[in-house]
XYZ file of C-alpha atoms in Angstrom:
292
model
C 0.170 0.187 -0.294
C 1.408 3.273 -1.091
C 2.194 6.199 1.615
C -1.153 8.200 0.404
C -3.432 5.398 0.267
C -2.038 4.702 3.733
C -2.293 7.946 5.117
C -6.155 7.254 3.737
C -6.935 5.007 5.279
C -5.882 5.537 8.818
C -7.997 9.289 9.056
C -11.215 7.598 6.695
C -10.545 5.133 10.721
C -10.125 7.247 12.822
C -12.823 10.120 11.226
C -15.372 7.130 11.519
C -18.770 7.343 12.994
C -22.055 5.261 13.358
C -25.282 6.149 11.515
C -27.616 6.931 14.014
C -30.888 6.063 13.855
C -33.674 6.733 15.670
C -36.863 5.009 15.966
C -40.669 6.228 17.131
C -43.398 4.859 18.389
C -47.564 5.066 18.115
C -49.459 5.970 20.788
C -51.588 8.728 20.139
C -50.654 12.074 22.270
C -48.494 9.911 24.463
C -46.047 11.427 21.522
C -45.476 14.046 23.530
C -42.733 12.255 25.153
C -41.323 11.952 22.014
C -40.886 16.063 21.839
C -39.018 15.402 25.555
C -36.600 13.043 24.233
C -36.163 14.976 22.071
C -35.188 17.910 24.091
C -32.604 16.025 26.055
C -30.922 14.122 23.202
C -30.059 18.124 22.321
C -29.425 19.488 25.539
C -26.423 15.886 24.804
C -25.861 17.072 21.391
C -26.992 13.590 19.743
C -28.169 14.327 16.000
C -29.943 11.332 14.566
C -29.220 11.107 10.753
C -31.716 8.875 9.867
C -35.101 8.177 11.332
C -38.408 6.200 11.000
C -41.913 6.714 12.794
C -45.553 4.814 13.219
C -48.713 6.821 14.043
C -47.894 9.718 15.614
C -44.096 8.193 16.009
C -44.069 8.797 11.764
C -45.242 12.864 12.373
C -43.210 13.737 15.277
C -39.778 11.783 12.677
C -41.545 13.514 10.293
C -40.881 16.770 11.533
C -37.039 15.811 12.947
C -36.000 14.429 9.468
C -37.520 18.729 8.699
C -34.865 20.064 10.755
C -37.555 21.001 14.018
C -36.330 21.212 17.255
C -38.439 19.965 20.080
C -39.432 23.714 20.936
C -40.710 24.036 17.204
C -42.847 21.417 17.926
C -43.774 22.555 20.605
C -44.866 25.580 19.248
C -46.575 23.465 16.562
C -48.800 21.177 18.938
C -49.930 24.606 20.996
C -51.089 26.047 16.962
C -53.537 22.498 17.140
C -57.370 23.232 17.577
C -57.261 20.912 20.303
C -61.323 21.787 20.273
C -61.529 21.071 16.751
C -59.513 17.733 16.789
C -61.152 16.223 19.794
C -64.963 17.534 17.656
C -63.305 14.894 14.726
C -62.320 11.694 16.982
C -66.068 10.481 15.730
C -65.708 6.437 14.336
C -63.659 6.142 11.031
C -63.732 9.770 10.790
C -61.765 11.029 7.488
C -58.802 11.934 8.495
C -58.852 15.555 6.077
C -58.158 17.846 8.597
C -55.423 16.272 10.080
C -53.276 16.406 6.623
C -54.009 20.369 6.231
C -52.922 20.787 9.620
C -49.922 18.966 8.774
C -49.283 20.739 5.207
C -48.587 23.897 7.129
C -45.330 22.565 8.070
C -44.765 19.422 6.187
C -45.870 20.294 2.703
C -44.061 18.619 -0.819
C -42.948 15.317 -0.572
C -39.916 12.473 1.005
C -37.519 14.023 -1.135
C -37.733 17.423 0.203
C -36.661 16.298 3.623
C -33.163 16.707 4.452
C -32.374 13.592 6.067
C -33.663 9.951 5.673
C -37.126 9.280 6.669
C -39.785 6.228 6.355
C -43.481 6.380 7.333
C -44.039 2.716 8.449
C -48.345 2.181 6.920
C -50.386 -1.102 7.739
C -51.942 -2.090 4.047
C -55.453 -2.568 4.880
C -55.634 -5.278 1.593
C -52.702 -8.104 2.863
C -52.510 -6.720 6.148
C -48.449 -6.385 5.816
C -46.064 -3.687 7.291
C -44.443 -1.563 4.663
C -41.958 1.762 4.831
C -43.279 4.217 2.795
C -40.741 6.745 1.736
C -42.179 8.519 -1.859
C -45.436 10.627 -2.324
C -47.477 13.348 -0.397
C -45.495 14.161 2.769
C -48.980 15.288 5.020
C -50.940 12.148 3.219
C -48.662 9.221 3.905
C -48.604 10.729 7.505
C -51.823 11.022 7.908
C -52.109 6.906 6.646
C -49.552 6.373 9.376
C -51.510 7.371 11.691
C -55.082 5.859 10.413
C -56.253 4.215 13.707
C -60.032 2.171 12.931
C -62.185 2.605 14.714
C -61.166 6.358 15.446
C -60.081 6.840 11.728
C -60.753 5.626 8.303
C -57.923 4.787 6.001
C -55.935 6.824 3.338
C -56.009 6.355 0.326
C -52.122 6.653 -2.075
C -50.805 5.019 -4.894
C -54.274 4.280 -5.645
C -53.941 1.609 -1.249
C -55.787 1.767 1.562
C -53.672 2.102 4.358
C -53.765 2.400 8.001
C -51.886 3.107 11.101
C -48.640 1.878 10.804
C -48.421 0.351 14.727
C -50.844 -2.770 13.841
C -47.396 -3.906 12.066
C -44.418 -2.378 13.379
C -44.547 -0.475 16.616
C -41.577 0.985 16.741
C -39.953 0.556 13.373
C -36.490 0.161 14.799
C -35.502 -2.369 11.563
C -36.875 -0.307 8.384
C -34.433 2.522 10.581
C -31.424 -0.348 9.439
C -33.245 -0.387 5.758
C -31.878 2.941 5.679
C -28.749 2.632 6.368
C -28.633 3.349 10.470
C -25.468 1.403 12.424
C -27.095 2.353 15.857
C -30.957 2.534 16.642
C -32.549 4.184 19.185
C -36.138 3.328 20.061
C -38.843 5.002 21.749
C -41.833 2.531 23.243
C -45.064 5.120 24.249
C -46.738 1.794 24.769
C -44.049 -0.180 27.018
C -46.455 0.707 31.092
C -49.970 -0.010 29.170
C -51.403 -2.671 32.492
C -51.923 -6.092 31.245
C -55.709 -4.860 32.307
C -56.088 -2.296 30.504
C -54.228 -3.914 27.202
C -57.300 -6.762 27.566
C -59.614 -4.326 27.210
C -58.358 -1.770 24.380
C -57.494 -5.197 22.420
C -61.039 -6.258 23.330
C -63.396 -2.920 22.155
C -60.312 -2.268 19.129
C -60.337 -6.024 17.970
C -63.716 -6.541 18.183
C -64.153 -3.135 15.794
C -61.354 -3.977 13.941
C -62.502 -7.646 12.792
C -66.221 -6.902 11.808
C -65.294 -3.408 10.112
C -61.392 -2.787 8.925
C -59.733 -5.511 6.994
C -56.710 -5.230 9.227
C -55.468 -6.770 12.424
C -52.328 -7.105 14.932
C -49.171 -8.851 13.581
C -47.811 -10.988 15.942
C -44.593 -9.178 16.234
C -45.718 -5.869 15.885
C -44.477 -4.848 19.445
C -41.244 -7.750 19.782
C -39.879 -6.587 16.331
C -38.942 -3.116 17.131
C -37.309 -4.308 20.804
C -35.638 -6.605 18.254
C -33.993 -4.922 16.277
C -33.047 -1.700 18.410
C -29.925 -1.040 20.766
C -31.551 0.727 22.864
C -35.245 1.053 23.661
C -36.409 4.823 25.792
C -40.248 3.083 27.694
C -40.591 6.679 29.548
C -43.315 6.077 32.755
C -46.408 6.817 31.095
C -48.365 4.227 32.730
C -51.889 6.181 34.016
C -52.185 8.138 30.289
C -54.383 7.656 27.505
C -53.480 7.959 23.685
C -56.723 10.372 23.009
C -55.507 12.927 26.206
C -54.734 15.993 25.186
C -55.225 18.039 28.164
C -52.587 20.777 29.117
C -51.816 18.887 32.072
C -51.531 15.540 31.035
C -49.052 16.693 28.240
C -46.503 18.198 29.615
C -46.935 15.493 31.634
C -45.809 13.136 29.005
C -43.128 15.755 27.495
C -41.058 15.160 31.338
C -41.574 11.293 30.745
C -39.933 11.503 27.761
C -37.304 13.728 28.894
C -36.880 12.030 31.658
C -36.158 8.322 30.099
C -33.862 9.427 27.749
C -31.843 12.185 30.414
C -31.685 8.209 32.093
C -30.798 6.668 29.470
C -27.791 8.914 27.442
C -25.069 7.223 28.992
C -25.947 3.718 27.908
C -26.260 5.226 24.430
C -22.864 7.044 24.653
C -21.462 3.871 26.309
C -22.470 1.683 23.765
C -21.907 3.898 20.681
C -18.389 4.098 22.172
C -18.334 0.847 21.905
C -19.032 0.261 18.675
C -16.273 2.985 17.142
C -13.790 0.155 18.954
C -14.629 -2.803 17.481
C -14.751 -0.884 14.244
C -11.405 0.757 14.850
C -10.447 -3.098 15.758
C -12.096 -4.502 12.781
C -10.295 -1.947 10.907
C -7.007 -2.694 12.236
C -7.390 -6.569 11.858
C -8.883 -5.543 8.162
C -5.038 -3.479 7.258
C -3.234 -6.490 8.978
C -4.461 -9.052 6.619
C -3.613 -7.233 3.793
C -0.238 -5.938 4.487
C 0.532 -10.078 5.333
C -0.948 -10.321 1.651
């Protein structure tokens, strides 16, 4: 190997940084915890290069990929007419009102985003989950959040899509598909009590089975845990996905902030371990080439 080639390899090893991915889970109003976590990440100097999300996680993820800060996103929430939103929480409502609202902040298509981003949705015909990475951004986001019996499916590209949580509640594996080396996930439903899980499953299950073609897959929660390096689990026990009172939203924001602060040392440690492992692997590859 020539002198300049060795110099280039040396600096390549020295400068390698893992691509950080952020997978944001579903949870309706509990998405305020995502904003709290982002505030903690900002304070720690973390910047994620790849973002994916399901349902409210897709909306927050798109805002992040666009360049909005946590405080910017809080301002977006403040711009939401809560009374008008609450009026639309009726069986199988059309999500056109949400699409119109989102267009104020996320106009254009996926190509307008500075960071790679994907919204996870569920195909209403096949019940398969998939990443949306093309087309009108606000339409894709409403599709990812279209959970029956509250909302009807959203049509895009000739297909009807439903909430991504049915097939992948925290799409950490999608982050890896987009090129992330290290993935942090945020699960907003981790602290649901078993009794509450059962009640929700019964109520939604009956409506879903009878009135919609989609259902929860067996691995809709576990696949995110299998793919994430670190999974944040904000303490949201007792909060509802439809609770948009000011006091609850503030408390959920704080829960996300505290959970992220608690996990930051573990995230930093894991990233450093990844750098060290990459450096060792580079040295081994260099030694092998030299021996040859």
